[in-house]
Amino acid sequence: MKQATKVPAWLTVSADSVVVKLSRATEANGIQVDSLSLRAPTVRDLRAAQSGGADDETRELNLFASLAEVAVKDLEGLALKDYSRLQAGYFRLVQDDEL
């Protein structure tokens, strides 16, 4: 029997997106935001991210920037804690509920 995984208070998950509440406001697309939303990725998104980066970190940044519709420089300005929240949200979004 699989144990349900508790969703953190800073994460809102739906079938096609996640919203990550940031620990502190940051600038994205020229405005101050306190959360970022990632849409569900497509195979095209993954292929585009893979073709645009030489290493795993660059590919991940490219993918997250595309899914959040922000610039890579905006993600690079996040506190590490908030970037870790984005990673957790992404993996929660792409996991198969049946596995």
mmCIF file of C-alpha atoms in Angstrom:
data_model
loop_
_atom_site.group_PDB
_atom_site.id
_atom_site.type_symbol
_atom_site.label_atom_id
_atom_site.label_comp_id
_atom_site.label_asym_id
_atom_site.label_seq_id
_atom_site.Cartn_x
_atom_site.Cartn_y
_atom_site.Cartn_z
ATOM 1 C CA MET A 1 0.000 0.000 0.000
ATOM 2 C CA LYS A 2 1.419 3.369 -1.060
ATOM 3 C CA GLN A 3 1.531 6.089 1.565
ATOM 4 C CA ALA A 4 0.201 9.479 0.435
ATOM 5 C CA THR A 5 2.853 12.162 0.220
ATOM 6 C CA LYS A 6 1.951 15.318 2.115
ATOM 7 C CA VAL A 7 1.979 18.469 -0.005
ATOM 8 C CA PRO A 8 3.909 21.315 1.648
ATOM 9 C CA ALA A 9 1.963 24.476 2.525
ATOM 10 C CA TRP A 10 4.052 26.485 0.024
ATOM 11 C CA LEU A 11 3.018 24.270 -2.910
ATOM 12 C CA THR A 12 -0.272 24.160 -4.807
ATOM 13 C CA VAL A 13 -0.528 21.256 -7.258
ATOM 14 C CA SER A 14 -3.065 20.798 -10.046
ATOM 15 C CA ALA A 15 -3.145 18.416 -12.994
ATOM 16 C CA ASP A 16 -1.399 20.844 -15.340
ATOM 17 C CA SER A 17 0.598 23.210 -13.118
ATOM 18 C CA VAL A 18 2.148 23.906 -9.745
ATOM 19 C CA VAL A 19 2.308 27.210 -7.890
ATOM 20 C CA VAL A 20 5.295 27.661 -5.604
ATOM 21 C CA LYS A 21 5.036 30.277 -2.853
ATOM 22 C CA LEU A 22 8.466 31.851 -2.435
ATOM 23 C CA SER A 23 10.058 32.473 0.955
ATOM 24 C CA ARG A 24 10.688 36.068 -0.116
ATOM 25 C CA ALA A 25 9.549 38.283 -2.973
ATOM 26 C CA THR A 26 11.729 38.399 -6.060
ATOM 27 C CA GLU A 27 11.726 40.093 -9.436
ATOM 28 C CA ALA A 28 10.378 38.175 -12.431
ATOM 29 C CA ASN A 29 9.733 39.799 -15.796
ATOM 30 C CA GLY A 30 10.371 43.190 -14.222
ATOM 31 C CA ILE A 31 7.796 42.933 -11.428
ATOM 32 C CA GLN A 32 7.932 41.772 -7.804
ATOM 33 C CA VAL A 33 6.305 38.379 -7.270
ATOM 34 C CA ASP A 34 5.817 36.186 -4.211
ATOM 35 C CA SER A 35 5.106 32.981 -6.141
ATOM 36 C CA LEU A 36 5.990 31.300 -9.417
ATOM 37 C CA SER A 37 3.853 28.952 -11.461
ATOM 38 C CA LEU A 38 5.242 26.095 -13.554
ATOM 39 C CA ARG A 39 3.056 24.600 -16.271
ATOM 40 C CA ALA A 40 3.301 20.897 -17.058
ATOM 41 C CA PRO A 41 6.148 20.218 -19.504
ATOM 42 C CA THR A 42 5.787 18.663 -22.918
ATOM 43 C CA VAL A 43 8.295 16.509 -24.764
ATOM 44 C CA ARG A 44 9.002 19.600 -26.904
ATOM 45 C CA ASP A 45 9.933 21.557 -23.759
ATOM 46 C CA LEU A 46 12.389 18.861 -22.683
ATOM 47 C CA ARG A 47 13.967 18.648 -26.139
ATOM 48 C CA ALA A 48 14.338 22.434 -26.357
ATOM 49 C CA ALA A 49 15.973 22.603 -22.924
ATOM 50 C CA GLN A 50 18.357 19.761 -23.782
ATOM 51 C CA SER A 51 19.446 21.391 -27.020
ATOM 52 C CA GLY A 52 20.132 24.720 -25.307
ATOM 53 C CA GLY A 53 22.526 23.714 -22.561
ATOM 54 C CA ALA A 54 25.897 22.104 -22.146
ATOM 55 C CA ASP A 55 25.321 20.781 -18.621
ATOM 56 C CA ASP A 56 22.467 19.532 -16.444
ATOM 57 C CA GLU A 57 22.184 22.775 -14.457
ATOM 58 C CA THR A 58 21.860 24.898 -17.597
ATOM 59 C CA ARG A 59 19.309 22.530 -19.106
ATOM 60 C CA GLU A 60 17.248 22.585 -15.905
ATOM 61 C CA LEU A 61 17.371 26.386 -15.696
ATOM 62 C CA ASN A 62 16.293 26.657 -19.348
ATOM 63 C CA LEU A 63 13.421 24.233 -18.767
ATOM 64 C CA PHE A 64 12.184 25.917 -15.579
ATOM 65 C CA ALA A 65 12.436 29.380 -17.182
ATOM 66 C CA SER A 66 10.329 28.173 -20.098
ATOM 67 C CA LEU A 67 7.733 26.512 -17.872
ATOM 68 C CA ALA A 68 7.500 29.560 -15.578
ATOM 69 C CA GLU A 69 7.629 31.999 -18.510
ATOM 70 C CA VAL A 70 10.418 34.019 -16.923
ATOM 71 C CA ALA A 71 14.025 34.726 -17.901
ATOM 72 C CA VAL A 72 16.846 32.465 -16.759
ATOM 73 C CA LYS A 73 18.383 35.513 -15.004
ATOM 74 C CA ASP A 74 15.208 35.787 -12.898
ATOM 75 C CA LEU A 75 15.644 32.200 -11.696
ATOM 76 C CA GLU A 76 19.341 32.779 -11.047
ATOM 77 C CA GLY A 77 18.330 35.575 -8.652
ATOM 78 C CA LEU A 78 16.195 33.279 -6.504
ATOM 79 C CA ALA A 79 17.286 32.294 -3.022
ATOM 80 C CA LEU A 80 18.554 28.714 -3.092
ATOM 81 C CA LYS A 81 15.687 27.710 -0.779
ATOM 82 C CA ASP A 82 13.180 29.002 -3.346
ATOM 83 C CA TYR A 83 14.945 27.323 -6.258
ATOM 84 C CA SER A 84 14.782 24.062 -4.290
ATOM 85 C CA ARG A 85 11.036 24.640 -3.905
ATOM 86 C CA LEU A 86 10.741 25.033 -7.692
ATOM 87 C CA GLN A 87 12.607 21.758 -8.178
ATOM 88 C CA ALA A 88 10.325 19.986 -5.708
ATOM 89 C CA GLY A 89 7.263 21.436 -7.413
ATOM 90 C CA TYR A 90 8.493 20.335 -10.828
ATOM 91 C CA PHE A 91 9.113 16.768 -9.689
ATOM 92 C CA ARG A 92 5.710 16.664 -7.979
ATOM 93 C CA LEU A 93 4.130 17.885 -11.239
ATOM 94 C CA VAL A 94 5.738 15.256 -13.473
ATOM 95 C CA GLN A 95 5.433 12.249 -11.177
ATOM 96 C CA ASP A 96 2.928 9.609 -12.200
ATOM 97 C CA ASP A 97 0.278 9.269 -9.520
ATOM 98 C CA GLU A 98 -0.020 5.544 -10.228
ATOM 99 C CA LEU A 99 3.651 4.742 -9.592
#
